[in-house]
Amino acid sequence: MTTATRHGGGLMKAAAAYPDAPRPWLDLSTGINPEPWRGPRAPEAELNRLPDPGALAALETAAASAFGSASERTAAAAGAEAAIRLLPLLLGVRSVEIVGPTYGAHAEAWRAAGVATRLIAPDQAATSQAGVLVIVNPNNPDGRLTRRADLIAMARQRSAAGRWLVVDESFIECAPGDSVSDLVEPGLIVLRSFGKFYGLAGVRLGFMLAAPGLIARLRALLGDWPVGADALIMGRGAYADADWRRRTEAALAERADRLDDVLLRAGFHIVGGTSLFRMTRTPNAALWFQHLCRAGVLTRPFDHTPDGLRFGVPSERDLPRLMHALEAFA
């Protein structure tokens, strides 16, 4: 079984492995909204020149307002991934503990920087003594949720001790009540992703929220043009579109419920997830993965959980295709 433990995607590789699969492929290996925000992209004139600093400031102001933060505490980057990779340069700590299993880029970034890095269980987080504690919330890939009250307590305790808490909220639009993006603590860093909930992962836009001094240092590392014209225009428009956000939160929850019904009827045990993806267990995970690939449906298997298979929540038009593929399994 070909696995992708760091993230989903990899359609070209799947297509090469299963050349007879019907096209186009249905990619359910990621947690990206299949019904994206459809506001305007950057006009040609904006693509023909360097991004304006005023446009970057306007984007960060719009994002900060949507997050409940402040613009001086909010810096844009080319995806949350870019901020993850720069954290070791910014913080200069000797030890990191990451609540896992979780998104692999966190451990990769710290280990590449030569920092002692250890994965810990969720019940060990509150007592961590590491220089940095990383929590992905909701967790990727299983949707495990750490409640806001617990995060506030950890952020305050760690700040008082001169330690850092990094909360990766890349999927927090699926659980907005547990966000700590509005919390002001000197040792708290929050990462946000644009592409997942807004369905525009290719735009490559994310944010780091932190104390103004740390934000200034991040901006110095990123340089004058941290994101491109489409990110500036589309991010600003999408974050200002509160009506779309509310409608989409409700629509995703409804579609996730319908996906649950389909998966349960097929014999999967649902063990977690968010309104953008569902984590399942089945003793036949490898066979299911291969069968679905032959049907042109890409899901996400895992090396660390061989009986696990994750399904992105499909659009209304694609759910029947998944149903037919599941029903054809024998």
Short mmCIF file of C-alpha atoms in Angstrom, two decimals:
data_model
loop_
_atom_site.label_atom_id
_atom_site.label_comp_id
_atom_site.label_asym_id
_atom_site.label_seq_id
_atom_site.Cartn_x
_atom_site.Cartn_y
_atom_site.Cartn_z
CA MET A 1 0.00 0.00 0.00
CA THR A 2 1.45 3.32 -1.02
CA THR A 3 1.25 5.68 1.95
CA ALA A 4 1.53 9.40 2.47
CA THR A 5 2.13 10.00 6.15
CA ARG A 6 2.99 13.71 5.86
CA HIS A 7 -0.04 14.86 3.91
CA GLY A 8 -2.50 13.81 1.23
CA GLY A 9 -2.37 14.57 -2.47
CA GLY A 10 -0.02 12.91 -4.95
CA LEU A 11 -2.50 12.44 -7.78
CA MET A 12 0.23 12.13 -10.42
CA LYS A 13 1.86 9.28 -8.50
CA ALA A 14 -1.48 7.53 -8.02
CA ALA A 15 -2.37 7.93 -11.70
CA ALA A 16 0.95 6.38 -12.69
CA ALA A 17 0.40 3.43 -10.32
CA TYR A 18 -3.18 2.87 -11.55
CA PRO A 19 -3.12 3.81 -15.26
CA ASP A 20 -6.47 2.15 -16.00
CA ALA A 21 -8.40 4.09 -13.34
CA PRO A 22 -11.19 6.28 -14.70
CA ARG A 23 -10.48 9.97 -15.15
CA PRO A 24 -10.74 12.48 -13.70
CA TRP A 25 -9.58 11.22 -10.32
CA LEU A 26 -11.59 12.05 -7.23
CA ASP A 27 -9.03 13.20 -4.67
CA LEU A 28 -10.30 12.49 -1.14
CA SER A 29 -6.80 12.18 0.32
CA THR A 30 -6.71 15.72 1.68
CA GLY A 31 -8.92 17.81 3.94
CA ILE A 32 -9.57 20.60 1.44
CA ASN A 33 -13.03 22.03 0.92
CA PRO A 34 -14.22 20.79 -2.51
CA GLU A 35 -16.54 23.82 -2.83
CA PRO A 36 -14.09 26.75 -2.73
CA TRP A 37 -14.71 30.42 -2.16
CA ARG A 38 -15.32 31.87 -5.61
CA GLY A 39 -14.45 35.53 -5.32
CA PRO A 40 -12.21 37.43 -7.75
CA ARG A 41 -8.60 36.55 -8.41
CA ALA A 42 -5.85 39.07 -9.01
CA PRO A 43 -6.28 41.02 -12.27
CA GLU A 44 -3.57 40.82 -14.92
CA ALA A 45 -2.21 44.24 -13.94
CA GLU A 46 -1.52 42.98 -10.40
CA LEU A 47 0.31 39.95 -11.77
CA ASN A 48 2.49 42.21 -13.91
CA ARG A 49 4.10 44.04 -10.99
CA LEU A 50 5.51 43.38 -7.55
CA PRO A 51 2.94 43.18 -4.73
CA ASP A 52 2.31 46.46 -2.96
CA PRO A 53 3.08 46.68 0.79
CA GLY A 54 -0.31 48.31 1.29
CA ALA A 55 -2.04 45.24 -0.15
CA LEU A 56 -0.16 43.00 2.29
CA ALA A 57 -1.19 45.20 5.20
CA ALA A 58 -4.82 45.13 4.04
CA LEU A 59 -4.74 41.32 3.83
CA GLU A 60 -3.27 40.96 7.30
CA THR A 61 -5.85 43.38 8.70
CA ALA A 62 -8.73 41.43 7.12
CA ALA A 63 -7.34 38.11 8.34
CA ALA A 64 -6.70 39.42 11.85
CA SER A 65 -10.28 40.67 12.05
CA ALA A 66 -11.61 37.25 11.00
CA PHE A 67 -9.38 35.54 13.57
CA GLY A 68 -10.22 37.92 16.44
CA SER A 69 -6.60 39.06 16.50
CA ALA A 70 -4.81 42.33 15.69
CA SER A 71 -2.83 43.18 12.56
CA GLU A 72 0.39 43.82 14.49
CA ARG A 73 0.13 40.25 15.79
CA THR A 74 -0.62 38.70 12.37
CA ALA A 75 1.86 37.92 9.58
CA ALA A 76 1.05 36.34 6.21
CA ALA A 77 3.22 33.59 4.74
CA ALA A 78 3.12 31.23 1.78
CA GLY A 79 1.03 28.71 3.70
CA ALA A 80 1.20 27.66 7.35
CA GLU A 81 3.94 25.28 6.18
CA ALA A 82 6.31 28.21 5.57
CA ALA A 83 5.86 29.40 9.15
CA ILE A 84 6.35 25.86 10.49
CA ARG A 85 9.72 25.63 8.74
CA LEU A 86 10.88 28.99 10.12
CA LEU A 87 9.91 28.43 13.75
CA PRO A 88 13.28 26.85 14.71
CA LEU A 89 15.08 29.94 13.42
CA LEU A 90 12.75 32.23 15.35
CA LEU A 91 12.69 30.50 18.72
CA GLY A 92 16.16 29.01 19.19
CA VAL A 93 15.17 26.41 21.76
CA ARG A 94 16.89 23.14 22.68
CA SER A 95 13.88 20.85 23.07
CA VAL A 96 10.48 20.40 21.47
CA GLU A 97 7.59 18.09 22.31
CA ILE A 98 4.83 17.49 19.80
CA VAL A 99 1.48 15.95 20.67
CA GLY A 100 1.13 13.10 18.22
CA PRO A 101 0.68 11.32 16.01
CA THR A 102 0.17 14.43 13.93
CA TYR A 103 1.22 16.37 10.85
CA GLY A 104 4.79 15.28 10.12
CA ALA A 105 6.18 18.66 9.01
CA HIS A 106 6.36 19.86 12.60
CA ALA A 107 8.83 17.18 13.67
CA GLU A 108 10.70 17.44 10.37
CA ALA A 109 11.32 21.16 10.81
CA TRP A 110 12.68 20.89 14.34
CA ARG A 111 14.80 17.81 13.67
CA ALA A 112 16.29 19.42 10.55
CA ALA A 113 17.37 22.31 12.79
CA GLY A 114 19.11 19.91 15.19
CA VAL A 115 16.59 20.41 18.02
CA ALA A 116 15.83 17.48 20.33
CA THR A 117 12.32 16.50 19.26
CA ARG A 118 9.96 14.04 20.92
CA LEU A 119 6.40 12.95 20.19
CA ILE A 120 4.20 12.74 23.29
CA ALA A 121 0.69 11.53 24.04
CA PRO A 122 -2.15 14.01 24.50
CA ASP A 123 -2.33 13.37 28.26
CA GLN A 124 1.31 14.44 28.62
CA ALA A 125 0.86 17.89 27.12
CA ALA A 126 -0.13 19.77 30.27
CA THR A 127 3.04 18.69 32.09
CA SER A 128 5.52 19.18 29.23
CA GLN A 129 8.77 20.87 30.26
CA ALA A 130 10.14 21.26 26.72
CA GLY A 131 11.10 24.67 25.41
CA VAL A 132 8.35 24.38 22.80
CA LEU A 133 5.14 22.36 22.95
CA VAL A 134 3.30 21.85 19.63
CA ILE A 135 -0.40 20.98 19.48
CA VAL A 136 -2.31 20.66 16.21
CA ASN A 137 -5.94 21.55 16.91
CA PRO A 138 -8.07 19.99 15.53
CA ASN A 139 -5.44 17.36 15.00
CA ASN A 140 -4.36 16.26 11.56
CA PRO A 141 -5.01 13.47 10.63
CA ASP A 142 -7.57 12.24 13.18
CA GLY A 143 -9.46 15.41 14.18
CA ARG A 144 -8.67 15.05 17.90
CA LEU A 145 -9.74 18.28 19.62
CA THR A 146 -8.04 20.07 22.51
CA ARG A 147 -10.53 22.35 24.24
CA ARG A 148 -9.97 26.09 24.36
CA ALA A 149 -9.98 26.18 28.17
CA ASP A 150 -7.15 23.63 28.30
CA LEU A 151 -5.11 25.54 25.73
CA ILE A 152 -5.57 28.80 27.63
CA ALA A 153 -4.34 27.15 30.82
CA MET A 154 -1.29 25.70 29.05
CA ALA A 155 -0.49 28.98 27.28
CA ARG A 156 -0.57 30.93 30.53
CA GLN A 157 1.43 28.34 32.45
CA ARG A 158 4.09 28.07 29.76
CA SER A 159 4.32 31.82 29.22
CA ALA A 160 4.91 32.33 32.94
CA ALA A 161 7.73 29.76 32.78
CA GLY A 162 9.35 31.33 29.71
CA ARG A 163 8.31 28.47 27.43
CA TRP A 164 6.44 28.43 24.12
CA LEU A 165 3.13 26.88 23.06
CA VAL A 166 2.58 26.50 19.32
CA VAL A 167 -1.02 25.76 18.32
CA ASP A 168 -1.51 24.79 14.68
CA GLU A 169 -5.09 25.78 13.87
CA SER A 170 -5.02 24.80 10.20
CA PHE A 171 -8.45 23.13 10.53
CA ILE A 172 -9.93 25.37 13.23
CA GLU A 173 -12.76 26.63 11.02
CA CYS A 174 -14.23 23.18 11.66
CA ALA A 175 -14.28 23.92 15.41
CA PRO A 176 -14.18 27.73 15.73
CA GLY A 177 -15.28 27.75 19.35
CA ASP A 178 -11.98 26.17 20.40
CA SER A 179 -9.70 28.65 18.64
CA VAL A 180 -7.15 30.60 20.68
CA SER A 181 -6.31 33.01 17.85
CA ASP A 182 -7.69 35.85 19.96
CA LEU A 183 -5.63 34.98 23.04
CA VAL A 184 -2.80 37.35 23.97
CA GLU A 185 -0.01 35.51 25.80
CA PRO A 186 3.71 36.20 25.32
CA GLY A 187 4.57 32.53 24.81
CA LEU A 188 1.69 31.63 22.49
CA ILE A 189 2.09 31.18 18.73
CA VAL A 190 -0.91 30.28 16.56
CA LEU A 191 -0.68 29.07 12.96
CA ARG A 192 -3.60 29.46 10.56
CA SER A 193 -4.21 28.02 7.09
CA PHE A 194 -6.26 29.65 4.34
CA GLY A 195 -6.41 26.92 1.73
CA LYS A 196 -8.23 24.15 3.57
CA PHE A 197 -11.51 25.72 4.67
CA TYR A 198 -11.64 28.15 1.74
CA GLY A 199 -10.79 25.36 -0.71
CA LEU A 200 -7.87 27.23 -2.28
CA ALA A 201 -4.79 25.31 -1.18
CA GLY A 202 -2.92 26.20 -4.37
CA VAL A 203 -3.00 29.89 -3.48
CA ARG A 204 -0.46 29.09 -0.73
CA LEU A 205 -1.50 31.38 2.08
CA GLY A 206 -1.22 31.02 5.83
CA PHE A 207 -0.57 33.13 8.91
CA MET A 208 1.35 33.22 12.13
CA LEU A 209 -0.18 34.98 15.13
CA ALA A 210 2.15 35.94 17.97
CA ALA A 211 3.55 38.80 20.02
CA PRO A 212 4.44 41.83 17.84
CA GLY A 213 8.19 41.44 18.41
CA LEU A 214 8.17 37.86 17.13
CA ILE A 215 5.95 38.85 14.21
CA ALA A 216 8.48 41.54 13.25
CA ARG A 217 11.26 38.94 13.23
CA LEU A 218 9.19 36.60 11.06
CA ARG A 219 8.51 39.40 8.58
CA ALA A 220 12.24 40.10 8.39
CA LEU A 221 12.88 36.45 7.51
CA LEU A 222 10.09 36.35 4.91
CA GLY A 223 11.17 39.52 3.13
CA ASP A 224 9.14 42.19 1.36
CA TRP A 225 6.95 39.87 -0.71
CA PRO A 226 5.93 36.87 1.43
CA VAL A 227 2.86 36.04 -0.71
CA GLY A 228 1.77 36.62 -4.30
CA ALA A 229 -0.94 38.69 -5.92
CA ASP A 230 -3.65 36.00 -5.89
CA ALA A 231 -3.09 35.40 -2.18
CA LEU A 232 -3.36 39.13 -1.48
CA ILE A 233 -6.57 39.61 -3.44
CA MET A 234 -8.35 36.34 -2.69
CA GLY A 235 -7.35 36.19 0.96
CA ARG A 236 -8.57 39.70 1.65
CA GLY A 237 -11.86 39.06 -0.11
CA ALA A 238 -12.51 35.67 1.46
CA TYR A 239 -11.76 36.71 5.03
CA ALA A 240 -14.10 39.67 4.68
CA ASP A 241 -16.91 37.38 3.46
CA ALA A 242 -18.51 36.46 6.78
CA ASP A 243 -21.75 35.28 5.14
CA TRP A 244 -19.89 32.73 3.01
CA ARG A 245 -18.01 31.54 6.08
CA ARG A 246 -21.22 30.93 8.06
CA ARG A 247 -22.95 29.18 5.16
CA THR A 248 -19.93 27.00 4.51
CA GLU A 249 -19.56 25.94 8.15
CA ALA A 250 -23.14 24.64 8.06
CA ALA A 251 -22.85 23.04 4.61
CA LEU A 252 -19.65 21.18 5.49
CA ALA A 253 -21.18 19.80 8.68
CA GLU A 254 -24.17 18.49 6.70
CA ARG A 255 -21.96 16.90 4.04
CA ALA A 256 -19.80 15.25 6.71
CA ASP A 257 -22.93 13.70 8.22
CA ARG A 258 -23.94 12.31 4.84
CA LEU A 259 -20.45 10.90 4.31
CA ASP A 260 -20.68 9.22 7.71
CA ASP A 261 -23.85 7.43 6.61
CA VAL A 262 -22.18 6.21 3.43
CA LEU A 263 -19.07 4.98 5.23
CA LEU A 264 -21.00 3.24 7.98
CA ARG A 265 -23.11 1.38 5.42
CA ALA A 266 -19.89 0.20 3.77
CA GLY A 267 -18.67 -1.23 7.09
CA PHE A 268 -16.16 1.41 8.16
CA HIS A 269 -15.75 2.36 11.80
CA ILE A 270 -15.52 6.15 12.12
CA VAL A 271 -13.00 7.05 14.80
CA GLY A 272 -12.56 10.80 14.32
CA GLY A 273 -12.38 13.68 11.94
CA THR A 274 -13.63 17.17 11.23
CA SER A 275 -16.19 18.54 8.81
CA LEU A 276 -13.45 18.41 6.13
CA PHE A 277 -12.33 14.79 6.62
CA ARG A 278 -13.32 11.57 8.38
CA MET A 279 -10.89 9.10 9.92
CA THR A 280 -11.95 5.45 9.72
CA ARG A 281 -10.71 2.05 10.81
CA THR A 282 -11.13 -1.18 8.90
CA PRO A 283 -9.13 -4.43 8.94
CA ASN A 284 -9.18 -4.27 5.13
CA ALA A 285 -7.68 -0.79 4.80
CA ALA A 286 -5.02 -1.83 2.26
CA LEU A 287 -7.57 -3.63 0.08
CA TRP A 288 -9.99 -0.72 0.30
CA PHE A 289 -7.26 1.74 -0.68
CA GLN A 290 -6.31 -0.32 -3.73
CA HIS A 291 -9.93 -0.91 -4.76
CA LEU A 292 -10.75 2.78 -4.56
CA CYS A 293 -7.64 3.69 -6.52
CA ARG A 294 -8.75 1.34 -9.29
CA ALA A 295 -12.03 3.28 -9.27
CA GLY A 296 -10.15 6.57 -9.55
CA VAL A 297 -10.77 7.59 -5.94
CA LEU A 298 -7.71 8.54 -3.90
CA THR A 299 -7.95 8.22 -0.11
CA ARG A 300 -5.27 8.50 2.56
CA PRO A 301 -3.69 5.47 4.25
CA PHE A 302 -1.13 5.59 7.06
CA ASP A 303 2.07 3.77 7.93
CA HIS A 304 1.58 4.28 11.67
CA THR A 305 -2.06 3.07 11.57
CA PRO A 306 -2.27 0.23 9.04
CA ASP A 307 -5.99 -0.25 9.64
CA GLY A 308 -6.68 3.48 9.16
CA LEU A 309 -8.10 5.12 6.06
CA ARG A 310 -9.06 8.78 5.82
CA PHE A 311 -11.68 10.25 3.51
CA GLY A 312 -11.95 13.90 2.60
CA VAL A 313 -15.54 15.13 2.60
CA PRO A 314 -16.65 15.14 -1.06
CA SER A 315 -18.84 17.67 -2.79
CA GLU A 316 -22.52 16.93 -3.38
CA ARG A 317 -21.83 16.03 -7.00
CA ASP A 318 -18.99 13.62 -6.09
CA LEU A 319 -20.66 11.74 -3.23
CA PRO A 320 -22.58 9.40 -5.59
CA ARG A 321 -19.32 8.43 -7.30
CA LEU A 322 -17.82 7.47 -3.94
CA MET A 323 -20.97 5.54 -3.05
CA HIS A 324 -20.79 3.51 -6.27
CA ALA A 325 -17.09 2.77 -5.71
CA LEU A 326 -17.76 1.57 -2.18
CA GLU A 327 -20.70 -0.58 -3.25
CA ALA A 328 -18.52 -2.27 -5.90
CA PHE A 329 -16.06 -3.59 -3.32
CA ALA A 330 -16.10 -7.37 -3.12
#
